[in-house]
GROMACS .gro file of N, CA and C in nm:
model
  525
    1ARG      N    1  -5.514  -0.836   5.523
    1ARG     CA    2  -5.332  -0.922   5.515
    1ARG      C    3  -5.281  -0.983   5.643
    2ILE      N    4  -5.228  -1.034   5.666
    2ILE     CA    5  -5.148  -1.191   5.778
    2ILE      C    6  -4.986  -1.083   5.735
    3THR      N    7  -4.923  -1.091   5.822
    3THR     CA    8  -4.825  -1.024   5.807
    3THR      C    9  -4.690  -1.108   5.909
    4ILE      N   10  -4.642  -1.199   5.875
    4ILE     CA   11  -4.582  -1.321   5.949
    4ILE      C   12  -4.377  -1.261   5.946
    5TRP      N   13  -4.344  -1.253   6.070
    5TRP     CA   14  -4.196  -1.262   6.059
    5TRP      C   15  -4.150  -1.364   6.050
    6ASN      N   16  -4.097  -1.322   5.974
    6ASN     CA   17  -3.962  -1.482   5.865
    6ASN      C   18  -3.863  -1.449   5.947
    7GLU      N   19  -3.775  -1.561   6.119
    7GLU     CA   20  -3.656  -1.546   6.122
    7GLU      C   21  -3.556  -1.541   6.127
    8ASP      N   22  -3.546  -1.673   5.973
    8ASP     CA   23  -3.458  -1.683   5.921
    8ASP      C   24  -3.385  -1.578   5.800
    9THR      N   25  -3.473  -1.486   5.764
    9THR     CA   26  -3.446  -1.334   5.680
    9THR      C   27  -3.414  -1.250   5.757
   10LYS      N   28  -3.497  -1.238   5.913
   10LYS     CA   29  -3.512  -1.075   5.978
   10LYS      C   30  -3.628  -0.983   5.944
   11ALA      N   31  -3.688  -1.023   5.904
   11ALA     CA   32  -3.789  -0.945   5.793
   11ALA      C   33  -3.956  -1.007   5.806
   12PRO      N   34  -4.065  -0.917   5.734
   12PRO     CA   35  -4.193  -0.923   5.858
   12PRO      C   36  -4.206  -0.980   5.682
   13LYS      N   37  -4.306  -1.051   5.665
   13LYS     CA   38  -4.345  -1.189   5.538
   13LYS      C   39  -4.495  -1.110   5.541
   14GLU      N   40  -4.572  -0.999   5.413
   14GLU     CA   41  -4.695  -1.017   5.420
   14GLU      C   42  -4.718  -1.101   5.286
   15GLU      N   43  -4.855  -1.175   5.318
   15GLU     CA   44  -4.953  -1.264   5.300
   15GLU      C   45  -5.041  -1.172   5.255
   16GLY      N   46  -5.090  -1.145   5.073
   16GLY     CA   47  -5.226  -1.093   5.060
   16GLY      C   48  -5.320  -1.217   5.012
   17LYS      N   49  -5.225  -1.303   5.016
   17LYS     CA   50  -5.301  -1.409   5.015
   17LYS      C   51  -5.356  -1.561   5.120
   18PRO      N   52  -5.464  -1.577   5.152
   18PRO     CA   53  -5.570  -1.621   4.994
   18PRO      C   54  -5.671  -1.577   5.081
   19HIS      N   55  -5.664  -1.433   5.222
   19HIS     CA   56  -5.707  -1.305   5.270
   19HIS      C   57  -5.726  -1.197   5.162
   20ALA      N   58  -5.883  -1.152   5.125
   20ALA     CA   59  -5.916  -0.982   5.111
   20ALA      C   60  -5.953  -0.923   5.179
   21ASP      N   61  -6.031  -1.000   5.279
   21ASP     CA   62  -6.169  -0.962   5.357
   21ASP      C   63  -6.080  -0.910   5.505
   22PRO      N   64  -6.161  -0.844   5.613
   22PRO     CA   65  -6.056  -0.872   5.725
   22PRO      C   66  -6.102  -0.984   5.800
   23ILE      N   67  -5.928  -0.974   5.855
   23ILE     CA   68  -5.934  -1.130   5.960
   23ILE      C   69  -6.052  -1.102   6.064
   24MET      N   70  -6.066  -1.199   6.085
   24MET     CA   71  -6.157  -1.263   6.206
   24MET      C   72  -6.085  -1.335   6.278
   25LEU      N   73  -5.966  -1.431   6.231
   25LEU     CA   74  -5.906  -1.547   6.376
   25LEU      C   75  -5.784  -1.549   6.332
   26ILE      N   76  -5.712  -1.560   6.392
   26ILE     CA   77  -5.546  -1.621   6.405
   26ILE      C   78  -5.518  -1.687   6.541
   27LYS      N   79  -5.492  -1.828   6.528
   27LYS     CA   80  -5.528  -1.937   6.608
   27LYS      C   81  -5.347  -1.995   6.583
   28PHE      N   82  -5.288  -2.002   6.704
   28PHE     CA   83  -5.198  -2.112   6.661
   28PHE      C   84  -5.141  -2.282   6.739
   29SER      N   85  -5.153  -2.371   6.664
   29SER     CA   86  -5.151  -2.487   6.766
   29SER      C   87  -5.053  -2.439   6.884
   30PRO      N   88  -5.074  -2.597   7.018
   30PRO     CA   89  -4.965  -2.573   7.061
   30PRO      C   90  -4.830  -2.620   7.044
   31THR      N   91  -4.755  -2.730   6.970
   31THR     CA   92  -4.646  -2.670   6.907
   31THR      C   93  -4.593  -2.561   6.875
   32GLY      N   94  -4.725  -2.456   6.820
   32GLY     CA   95  -4.653  -2.341   6.734
   32GLY      C   96  -4.584  -2.356   6.601
   33ASN      N   97  -4.634  -2.480   6.509
   33ASN     CA   98  -4.561  -2.498   6.389
   33ASN      C   99  -4.680  -2.487   6.311
   34ARG      N  100  -4.832  -2.490   6.345
   34ARG     CA  101  -4.941  -2.415   6.296
   34ARG      C  102  -4.969  -2.305   6.326
   35MET      N  103  -5.045  -2.242   6.173
   35MET     CA  104  -5.211  -2.119   6.224
   35MET      C  105  -5.293  -2.163   6.147
   36VAL      N  106  -5.373  -2.157   6.166
   36VAL     CA  107  -5.480  -2.141   6.103
   36VAL      C  108  -5.551  -2.032   6.083
   37THR      N  109  -5.632  -1.921   5.968
   37THR     CA  110  -5.650  -1.784   5.991
   37THR      C  111  -5.826  -1.780   5.905
   38SER      N  112  -5.851  -1.691   5.942
   38SER     CA  113  -6.008  -1.689   5.860
   38SER      C  114  -6.040  -1.522   5.872
   39ASP      N  115  -6.112  -1.522   5.745
   39ASP     CA  116  -6.186  -1.417   5.754
   39ASP      C  117  -6.294  -1.394   5.734
   40LEU      N  118  -6.385  -1.230   5.735
   40LEU     CA  119  -6.460  -1.227   5.738
   40LEU      C  120  -6.602  -1.307   5.607
   41THR      N  121  -6.532  -1.308   5.517
   41THR     CA  122  -6.642  -1.445   5.414
   41THR      C  123  -6.618  -1.572   5.402
   42GLY      N  124  -6.510  -1.625   5.510
   42GLY     CA  125  -6.568  -1.742   5.541
   42GLY      C  126  -6.427  -1.892   5.453
   43THR      N  127  -6.276  -1.737   5.450
   43THR     CA  128  -6.187  -1.820   5.387
   43THR      C  129  -6.129  -1.873   5.477
   44ILE      N  130  -6.057  -2.004   5.523
   44ILE     CA  131  -5.947  -2.051   5.609
   44ILE      C  132  -5.874  -2.098   5.602
   45GLY      N  133  -5.701  -2.031   5.605
   45GLY     CA  134  -5.599  -2.089   5.538
   45GLY      C  135  -5.564  -2.127   5.634
   46VAL      N  136  -5.449  -2.257   5.669
   46VAL     CA  137  -5.383  -2.337   5.646
   46VAL      C  138  -5.218  -2.358   5.622
   47TRP      N  139  -5.168  -2.296   5.782
   47TRP     CA  140  -5.014  -2.273   5.774
   47TRP      C  141  -4.915  -2.346   5.853
   48ARG      N  142  -4.831  -2.364   5.756
   48ARG     CA  143  -4.703  -2.393   5.831
   48ARG      C  144  -4.613  -2.293   5.838
   49GLY      N  145  -4.538  -2.282   5.926
   49GLY     CA  146  -4.474  -2.202   6.008
   49GLY      C  147  -4.507  -2.052   5.859
   50ILE      N  148  -4.421  -2.004   5.771
   50ILE     CA  149  -4.460  -1.858   5.712
   50ILE      C  150  -4.529  -1.957   5.595
   51ASN      N  151  -4.541  -2.042   5.594
   51ASN     CA  152  -4.591  -2.086   5.452
   51ASN      C  153  -4.729  -2.192   5.417
   52LEU      N  154  -4.864  -2.167   5.336
   52LEU     CA  155  -4.968  -2.146   5.301
   52LEU      C  156  -4.977  -2.274   5.255
   53LEU      N  157  -5.081  -2.403   5.378
   53LEU     CA  158  -5.026  -2.524   5.383
   53LEU      C  159  -5.171  -2.546   5.194
   54THR      N  160  -5.308  -2.488   5.321
   54THR     CA  161  -5.393  -2.543   5.190
   54THR      C  162  -5.503  -2.459   5.262
   55VAL      N  163  -5.622  -2.405   5.172
   55VAL     CA  164  -5.714  -2.301   5.215
   55VAL      C  165  -5.875  -2.363   5.139
   56TYR      N  166  -5.916  -2.364   5.259
   56TYR     CA  167  -6.061  -2.423   5.275
   56TYR      C  168  -6.169  -2.276   5.251
   57GLN      N  169  -6.330  -2.293   5.214
   57GLN     CA  170  -6.417  -2.192   5.222
   57GLN      C  171  -6.547  -2.233   5.233
   58LYS      N  172  -6.577  -2.123   5.329
   58LYS     CA  173  -6.653  -2.174   5.365
   58LYS      C  174  -6.781  -2.064   5.353
   59GLU      N  175  -6.934  -2.056   5.396
   59GLU     CA  176  -6.976  -1.946   5.359
   59GLU      C  177  -7.044  -1.870   5.446
   60TRP      N  178  -6.911  -1.866   5.570
   60TRP     CA  179  -7.001  -1.849   5.691
   60TRP      C  180  -6.901  -1.789   5.772
   61ALA      N  181  -6.863  -1.717   5.862
   61ALA     CA  182  -6.737  -1.690   5.930
   61ALA      C  183  -6.665  -1.756   5.992
   62ILE      N  184  -6.569  -1.764   6.041
   62ILE     CA  185  -6.507  -1.868   6.130
   62ILE      C  186  -6.503  -1.773   6.231
   63THR      N  187  -6.491  -1.809   6.406
   63THR     CA  188  -6.480  -1.717   6.476
   63THR      C  189  -6.445  -1.813   6.550
   64HIS      N  190  -6.394  -1.942   6.581
   64HIS     CA  191  -6.320  -2.036   6.642
   64HIS      C  192  -6.265  -2.158   6.605
   65CYS      N  193  -6.127  -2.160   6.667
   65CYS     CA  194  -6.042  -2.271   6.616
   65CYS      C  195  -5.977  -2.371   6.703
   66VAL      N  196  -5.975  -2.511   6.724
   66VAL     CA  197  -5.962  -2.598   6.819
   66VAL      C  198  -5.832  -2.686   6.761
   67PHE      N  199  -5.724  -2.662   6.840
   67PHE     CA  200  -5.595  -2.847   6.708
   67PHE      C  201  -5.615  -2.920   6.905
   68SER      N  202  -5.632  -3.026   6.829
   68SER     CA  203  -5.612  -3.160   6.908
   68SER      C  204  -5.562  -3.272   6.884
   69GLU      N  205  -5.508  -3.382   6.978
   69GLU     CA  206  -5.518  -3.493   6.950
   69GLU      C  207  -5.634  -3.600   6.932
   70ILE      N  208  -5.693  -3.568   6.791
   70ILE     CA  209  -5.806  -3.659   6.783
   70ILE      C  210  -5.796  -3.745   6.695
   71THR      N  211  -5.810  -3.946   6.794
   71THR     CA  212  -5.809  -4.027   6.718
   71THR      C  213  -5.939  -4.044   6.655
   72LEU      N  214  -5.949  -4.128   6.554
   72LEU     CA  215  -6.087  -4.135   6.481
   72LEU      C  216  -6.116  -4.324   6.455
   73GLU      N  217  -6.223  -4.358   6.558
   73GLU     CA  218  -6.236  -4.503   6.524
   73GLU      C  219  -6.255  -4.539   6.410
   74GLY      N  220  -6.204  -4.647   6.349
   74GLY     CA  221  -6.218  -4.715   6.244
   74GLY      C  222  -6.158  -4.618   6.169
   75PHE      N  223  -6.121  -4.550   6.185
   75PHE     CA  224  -6.014  -4.482   6.039
   75PHE      C  225  -5.934  -4.543   6.038
   76LYS      N  226  -5.836  -4.571   5.892
   76LYS     CA  227  -5.726  -4.641   5.867
   76LYS      C  228  -5.653  -4.506   5.820
   77GLY      N  229  -5.569  -4.527   5.804
   77GLY     CA  230  -5.435  -4.382   5.719
   77GLY      C  231  -5.393  -4.290   5.811
   78ASN      N  232  -5.361  -4.205   5.739
   78ASN     CA  233  -5.314  -4.071   5.757
   78ASN      C  234  -5.323  -3.931   5.813
   79LEU      N  235  -5.406  -3.952   5.909
   79LEU     CA  236  -5.448  -3.816   5.895
   79LEU      C  237  -5.434  -3.644   5.955
   80GLY      N  238  -5.299  -3.673   5.910
   80GLY     CA  239  -5.249  -3.532   5.939
   80GLY      C  240  -5.269  -3.488   6.041
   81ASN      N  241  -5.272  -3.341   6.093
   81ASN     CA  242  -5.271  -3.262   6.177
   81ASN      C  243  -5.435  -3.183   6.216
   82LEU      N  244  -5.531  -3.293   6.283
   82LEU     CA  245  -5.668  -3.211   6.295
   82LEU      C  246  -5.693  -3.098   6.372
   83PHE      N  247  -5.783  -3.067   6.330
   83PHE     CA  248  -5.848  -2.939   6.414
   83PHE      C  249  -5.971  -2.891   6.351
   84LEU      N  250  -6.021  -2.826   6.491
   84LEU     CA  251  -6.196  -2.844   6.488
   84LEU      C  252  -6.192  -2.662   6.467
   85PHE      N  253  -6.340  -2.636   6.367
   85PHE     CA  254  -6.331  -2.472   6.372
   85PHE      C  255  -6.513  -2.481   6.354
   86ALA      N  256  -6.529  -2.364   6.378
   86ALA     CA  257  -6.731  -2.320   6.379
   86ALA      C  258  -6.692  -2.122   6.393
   87GLY      N  259  -6.806  -2.114   6.370
   87GLY     CA  260  -6.834  -1.996   6.397
   87GLY      C  261  -7.014  -1.951   6.348
   88ARG      N  262  -7.007  -1.847   6.283
   88ARG     CA  263  -7.149  -1.805   6.325
   88ARG      C  264  -7.301  -1.890   6.267
   89SER      N  265  -7.288  -1.989   6.173
   89SER     CA  266  -7.365  -2.075   6.045
   89SER      C  267  -7.422  -2.131   6.181
   90GLY      N  268  -7.323  -2.208   6.337
   90GLY     CA  269  -7.343  -2.327   6.428
   90GLY      C  270  -7.324  -2.441   6.331
   91THR      N  271  -7.225  -2.417   6.259
   91THR     CA  272  -7.153  -2.570   6.178
   91THR      C  273  -7.028  -2.561   6.224
   92VAL      N  274  -6.979  -2.710   6.352
   92VAL     CA  275  -6.838  -2.772   6.375
   92VAL      C  276  -6.828  -2.845   6.220
   93CYS      N  277  -6.678  -2.797   6.195
   93CYS     CA  278  -6.599  -2.905   6.091
   93CYS      C  279  -6.486  -2.929   6.164
   94LEU      N  280  -6.436  -3.069   6.080
   94LEU     CA  281  -6.299  -3.086   6.122
   94LEU      C  282  -6.181  -3.166   6.025
   95ALA      N  283  -6.115  -3.090   6.037
   95ALA     CA  284  -6.049  -3.061   5.922
   95ALA      C  285  -5.833  -3.095   5.917
   96ASN      N  286  -5.830  -3.098   5.819
   96ASN     CA  287  -5.654  -3.101   5.844
   96ASN      C  288  -5.564  -3.023   5.753
   97ASP      N  289  -5.395  -3.024   5.756
   97ASP     CA  290  -5.325  -2.948   5.652
   97ASP      C  291  -5.366  -3.038   5.583
   98MET      N  292  -5.396  -3.131   5.516
   98MET     CA  293  -5.375  -3.185   5.379
   98MET      C  294  -5.515  -3.202   5.282
   99LYS      N  295  -5.605  -3.084   5.279
   99LYS     CA  296  -5.677  -3.127   5.232
   99LYS      C  297  -5.823  -3.209   5.237
  100MET      N  298  -5.800  -3.178   5.352
  100MET     CA  299  -5.931  -3.277   5.418
  100MET      C  300  -6.072  -3.184   5.488
  101CYS      N  301  -6.156  -3.155   5.427
  101CYS     CA  302  -6.289  -3.138   5.599
  101CYS      C  303  -6.436  -3.158   5.573
  102SER      N  304  -6.446  -3.159   5.656
  102SER     CA  305  -6.601  -3.220   5.678
  102SER      C  306  -6.675  -3.136   5.798
  103ASP      N  307  -6.801  -3.148   5.766
  103ASP     CA  308  -6.889  -3.108   5.822
  103ASP      C  309  -6.925  -3.178   5.952
  104VAL      N  310  -6.888  -3.151   6.106
  104VAL     CA  311  -6.924  -3.304   6.186
  104VAL      C  312  -7.050  -3.273   6.264
  105CYS      N  313  -7.080  -3.198   6.252
  105CYS     CA  314  -7.222  -3.129   6.357
  105CYS      C  315  -7.310  -2.987   6.354
  106ARG      N  316  -7.403  -2.976   6.381
  106ARG     CA  317  -7.461  -2.818   6.333
  106ARG      C  318  -7.554  -2.827   6.461
  107VAL      N  319  -7.529  -2.667   6.533
  107VAL     CA  320  -7.612  -2.674   6.667
  107VAL      C  321  -7.672  -2.530   6.598
  108GLY      N  322  -7.806  -2.486   6.653
  108GLY     CA  323  -7.922  -2.429   6.651
  108GLY      C  324  -7.796  -2.262   6.732
  109GLY      N  325  -7.841  -2.153   6.663
  109GLY     CA  326  -7.742  -2.046   6.717
  109GLY      C  327  -7.555  -2.055   6.689
  110THR      N  328  -7.574  -1.955   6.664
  110THR     CA  329  -7.419  -1.866   6.678
  110THR      C  330  -7.266  -1.907   6.804
  111ILE      N  331  -7.193  -2.026   6.739
  111ILE     CA  332  -7.095  -2.057   6.825
  111ILE      C  333  -7.041  -1.930   6.915
  112LYS      N  334  -7.043  -1.965   7.045
  112LYS     CA  335  -6.977  -1.841   7.118
  112LYS      C  336  -6.847  -1.976   7.167
  113ALA      N  337  -6.845  -2.103   7.178
  113ALA     CA  338  -6.702  -2.166   7.227
  113ALA      C  339  -6.714  -2.252   7.167
  114LEU      N  340  -6.591  -2.309   7.211
  114LEU     CA  341  -6.535  -2.427   7.088
  114LEU      C  342  -6.402  -2.509   7.144
  115MET      N  343  -6.446  -2.616   7.234
  115MET     CA  344  -6.351  -2.701   7.356
  115MET      C  345  -6.277  -2.830   7.254
  116PHE      N  346  -6.219  -2.903   7.285
  116PHE     CA  347  -6.199  -3.074   7.316
  116PHE      C  348  -6.148  -3.069   7.377
  117TYR      N  349  -6.235  -3.225   7.468
  117TYR     CA  350  -6.254  -3.296   7.587
  117TYR      C  351  -6.120  -3.433   7.549
  118GLN      N  352  -6.008  -3.382   7.550
  118GLN     CA  353  -5.934  -3.495   7.516
  118GLN      C  354  -6.029  -3.659   7.571
  119LYS      N  355  -6.024  -3.655   7.740
  119LYS     CA  356  -6.079  -3.712   7.755
  119LYS      C  357  -6.158  -3.832   7.673
  120GLU      N  358  -6.288  -3.795   7.650
  120GLU     CA  359  -6.369  -3.814   7.591
  120GLU      C  360  -6.388  -3.839   7.428
  121GLY      N  361  -6.301  -3.739   7.361
  121GLY     CA  362  -6.248  -3.743   7.240
  121GLY      C  363  -6.408  -3.660   7.131
  122SER      N  364  -6.449  -3.622   7.230
  122SER     CA  365  -6.557  -3.558   7.248
  122SER      C  366  -6.506  -3.319   7.187
  123ALA      N  367  -6.614  -3.318   7.102
  123ALA     CA  368  -6.664  -3.192   7.066
  123ALA      C  369  -6.701  -3.088   7.159
  124ILE      N  370  -6.716  -2.954   7.261
  124ILE     CA  371  -6.773  -2.863   7.289
  124ILE      C  372  -6.792  -2.777   7.268
  125VAL      N  373  -6.941  -2.720   7.270
  125VAL     CA  374  -6.999  -2.633   7.212
  125VAL      C  375  -7.078  -2.545   7.314
  126ILE      N  376  -7.109  -2.415   7.313
  126ILE     CA  377  -7.190  -2.347   7.382
  126ILE      C  378  -7.218  -2.272   7.244
  127THR      N  379  -7.346  -2.190   7.222
  127THR     CA  380  -7.413  -2.144   7.142
  127THR      C  381  -7.442  -2.011   7.203
  128SER      N  382  -7.503  -1.929   7.123
  128SER     CA  383  -7.541  -1.812   7.150
  128SER      C  384  -7.671  -1.823   7.213
  129ASN      N  385  -7.774  -1.936   7.214
  129ASN     CA  386  -7.895  -1.991   7.250
  129ASN      C  387  -7.836  -2.028   7.421
  130LEU      N  388  -7.712  -2.066   7.460
  130LEU     CA  389  -7.664  -2.134   7.596
  130LEU      C  390  -7.682  -2.192   7.611
  131LEU      N  391  -7.667  -2.293   7.466
  131LEU     CA  392  -7.721  -2.423   7.511
  131LEU      C  393  -7.563  -2.475   7.445
  132LEU      N  394  -7.525  -2.571   7.566
  132LEU     CA  395  -7.411  -2.703   7.564
  132LEU      C  396  -7.460  -2.791   7.488
  133VAL      N  397  -7.309  -2.796   7.428
  133VAL     CA  398  -7.316  -2.925   7.291
  133VAL      C  399  -7.246  -2.998   7.343
  134GLN      N  400  -7.218  -3.157   7.336
  134GLN     CA  401  -7.140  -3.219   7.357
  134GLN      C  402  -7.116  -3.349   7.257
  135PHE      N  403  -7.043  -3.386   7.158
  135PHE     CA  404  -7.015  -3.497   7.031
  135PHE      C  405  -6.892  -3.500   7.056
  136LYS      N  406  -6.952  -3.684   7.015
  136LYS     CA  407  -6.782  -3.723   6.968
  136LYS      C  408  -6.766  -3.722   6.831
  137ILE      N  409  -6.639  -3.679   6.760
  137ILE     CA  410  -6.611  -3.660   6.638
  137ILE      C  411  -6.629  -3.732   6.588
  138ASN      N  412  -6.668  -3.719   6.456
  138ASN     CA  413  -6.663  -3.877   6.309
  138ASN      C  414  -6.625  -3.790   6.247
  139PHE      N  415  -6.514  -3.817   6.156
  139PHE     CA  416  -6.498  -3.820   5.994
  139PHE      C  417  -6.558  -3.821   5.913
  140THR      N  418  -6.676  -3.984   5.893
  140THR     CA  419  -6.693  -4.021   5.828
  140THR      C  420  -6.853  -3.977   5.816
  141GLU      N  421  -6.940  -3.970   5.916
  141GLU     CA  422  -7.083  -3.913   5.925
  141GLU      C  423  -7.072  -3.727   6.019
  142LYS      N  424  -7.256  -3.717   6.044
  142LYS     CA  425  -7.228  -3.628   6.054
  142LYS      C  426  -7.303  -3.692   6.236
  143SER      N  427  -7.156  -3.588   6.345
  143SER     CA  428  -7.219  -3.644   6.438
  143SER      C  429  -7.316  -3.594   6.503
  144VAL      N  430  -7.397  -3.671   6.611
  144VAL     CA  431  -7.495  -3.671   6.717
  144VAL      C  432  -7.471  -3.646   6.841
  145PRO      N  433  -7.569  -3.565   6.901
  145PRO     CA  434  -7.491  -3.474   7.047
  145PRO      C  435  -7.504  -3.585   7.107
  146GLU      N  436  -7.458  -3.623   7.211
  146GLU     CA  437  -7.401  -3.667   7.327
  146GLU      C  438  -7.486  -3.641   7.441
  147LYS      N  439  -7.455  -3.502   7.467
  147LYS     CA  440  -7.575  -3.460   7.570
  147LYS      C  441  -7.588  -3.349   7.539
  148LYS      N  442  -7.661  -3.225   7.576
  148LYS     CA  443  -7.724  -3.109   7.555
  148LYS      C  444  -7.781  -3.040   7.703
  149VAL      N  445  -7.694  -2.895   7.675
  149VAL     CA  446  -7.742  -2.861   7.868
  149VAL      C  447  -7.776  -2.735   7.848
  150LYS      N  448  -7.908  -2.658   7.908
  150LYS     CA  449  -7.950  -2.508   7.894
  150LYS      C  450  -7.839  -2.453   8.002
  151LEU      N  451  -7.758  -2.421   7.933
  151LEU     CA  452  -7.684  -2.228   8.056
  151LEU      C  453  -7.779  -2.183   8.111
  152SER      N  454  -7.737  -2.160   8.263
  152SER     CA  455  -7.805  -2.008   8.316
  152SER      C  456  -7.679  -1.885   8.382
  153ILE      N  457  -7.681  -1.820   8.261
  153ILE     CA  458  -7.585  -1.744   8.312
  153ILE      C  459  -7.591  -1.529   8.358
  154SER      N  460  -7.555  -1.538   8.418
  154SER     CA  461  -7.595  -1.355   8.464
  154SER      C  462  -7.501  -1.289   8.347
  155GLY      N  463  -7.590  -1.226   8.330
  155GLY     CA  464  -7.454  -1.082   8.187
  155GLY      C  465  -7.541  -1.089   8.054
  156GLU      N  466  -7.458  -0.998   7.965
  156GLU     CA  467  -7.511  -1.038   7.852
  156GLU      C  468  -7.429  -1.202   7.775
  157PRO      N  469  -7.507  -1.288   7.715
  157PRO     CA  470  -7.449  -1.404   7.651
  157PRO      C  471  -7.375  -1.380   7.508
  158GLU      N  472  -7.369  -1.247   7.527
  158GLU     CA  473  -7.307  -1.212   7.386
  158GLU      C  474  -7.162  -1.153   7.405
  159ASN      N  475  -7.106  -1.189   7.526
  159ASN     CA  476  -7.010  -1.161   7.601
  159ASN      C  477  -6.946  -1.269   7.689
  160LEU      N  478  -7.007  -1.369   7.609
  160LEU     CA  479  -6.961  -1.516   7.699
  160LEU      C  480  -6.806  -1.530   7.690
  161CYS      N  481  -6.744  -1.566   7.781
  161CYS     CA  482  -6.561  -1.606   7.769
  161CYS      C  483  -6.612  -1.818   7.857
  162SER      N  484  -6.539  -1.888   7.796
  162SER     CA  485  -6.536  -2.023   7.858
  162SER      C  486  -6.336  -2.026   7.819
  163ILE      N  487  -6.351  -2.129   7.912
  163ILE     CA  488  -6.250  -2.183   7.914
  163ILE      C  489  -6.225  -2.345   7.993
  164TRP      N  490  -6.175  -2.404   7.932
  164TRP     CA  491  -6.159  -2.592   8.086
  164TRP      C  492  -6.041  -2.506   8.150
  165ILE      N  493  -6.072  -2.549   8.246
  165ILE     CA  494  -6.028  -2.578   8.430
  165ILE      C  495  -5.911  -2.704   8.398
  166GLY      N  496  -6.006  -2.777   8.420
  166GLY     CA  497  -5.930  -2.886   8.436
  166GLY      C  498  -6.012  -3.051   8.390
  167GLU      N  499  -5.975  -3.106   8.427
  167GLU     CA  500  -5.995  -3.232   8.374
  167GLU      C  501  -6.201  -3.207   8.410
  168SER      N  502  -6.291  -3.211   8.332
  168SER     CA  503  -6.453  -3.241   8.323
  168SER      C  504  -6.485  -3.089   8.415
  169LEU      N  505  -6.442  -2.911   8.447
  169LEU     CA  506  -6.406  -2.856   8.452
  169LEU      C  507  -6.446  -2.721   8.332
  170LEU      N  508  -6.497  -2.687   8.379
  170LEU     CA  509  -6.558  -2.552   8.245
  170LEU      C  510  -6.538  -2.456   8.369
  171SER      N  511  -6.553  -2.364   8.300
  171SER     CA  512  -6.536  -2.178   8.402
  171SER      C  513  -6.602  -2.117   8.238
  172THR      N  514  -6.721  -2.051   8.263
  172THR     CA  515  -6.751  -1.965   8.200
  172THR      C  516  -6.782  -1.811   8.281
  173CYS      N  517  -6.828  -1.714   8.201
  173CYS     CA  518  -6.854  -1.595   8.287
  173CYS      C  519  -6.897  -1.510   8.129
  174SER      N  520  -6.950  -1.357   8.171
  174SER     CA  521  -7.009  -1.251   8.073
  174SER      C  522  -7.034  -1.139   8.158
  175ASN      N  523  -7.000  -1.040   8.134
  175ASN     CA  524  -7.065  -0.886   8.195
  175ASN      C  525  -7.164  -0.846   8.148
   0.00000   0.00000   0.00000
């Protein structure tokens, strides 16, 4: 279940929908006005405030989500608020809160990190096989990797944490 604090009523609002299974992810947009939730069976909820906007269903658990200002070349019309999500299947999806969802790339292995490189308009993925893959976002067709790099780290790959520190600078750690 998802419990959301309703500031207007000063009371919690407990939501049984859309999730019936254990929650794997709760991610807020940088502005705080949207939230993405997912559960163990691949149900994804997209929220605005305390209101559920749309639900997506995948066949795999979602473990990562990143909101971004994505501009898609050649696409005309309102794309809404776009975000990327990914997880155990190695598939990266591009979605919005207007019921548009598309698989944009598939990489080998479980996804351990998902980041958006704003300057390049690309997604960066690090897999459980320690493969770093960069690809341009495209809503109309599957994206092909622009870069692939095999990482070498000390520690356990299953405990990998990654974050963008600054422009073109990635930090990873593992224990």
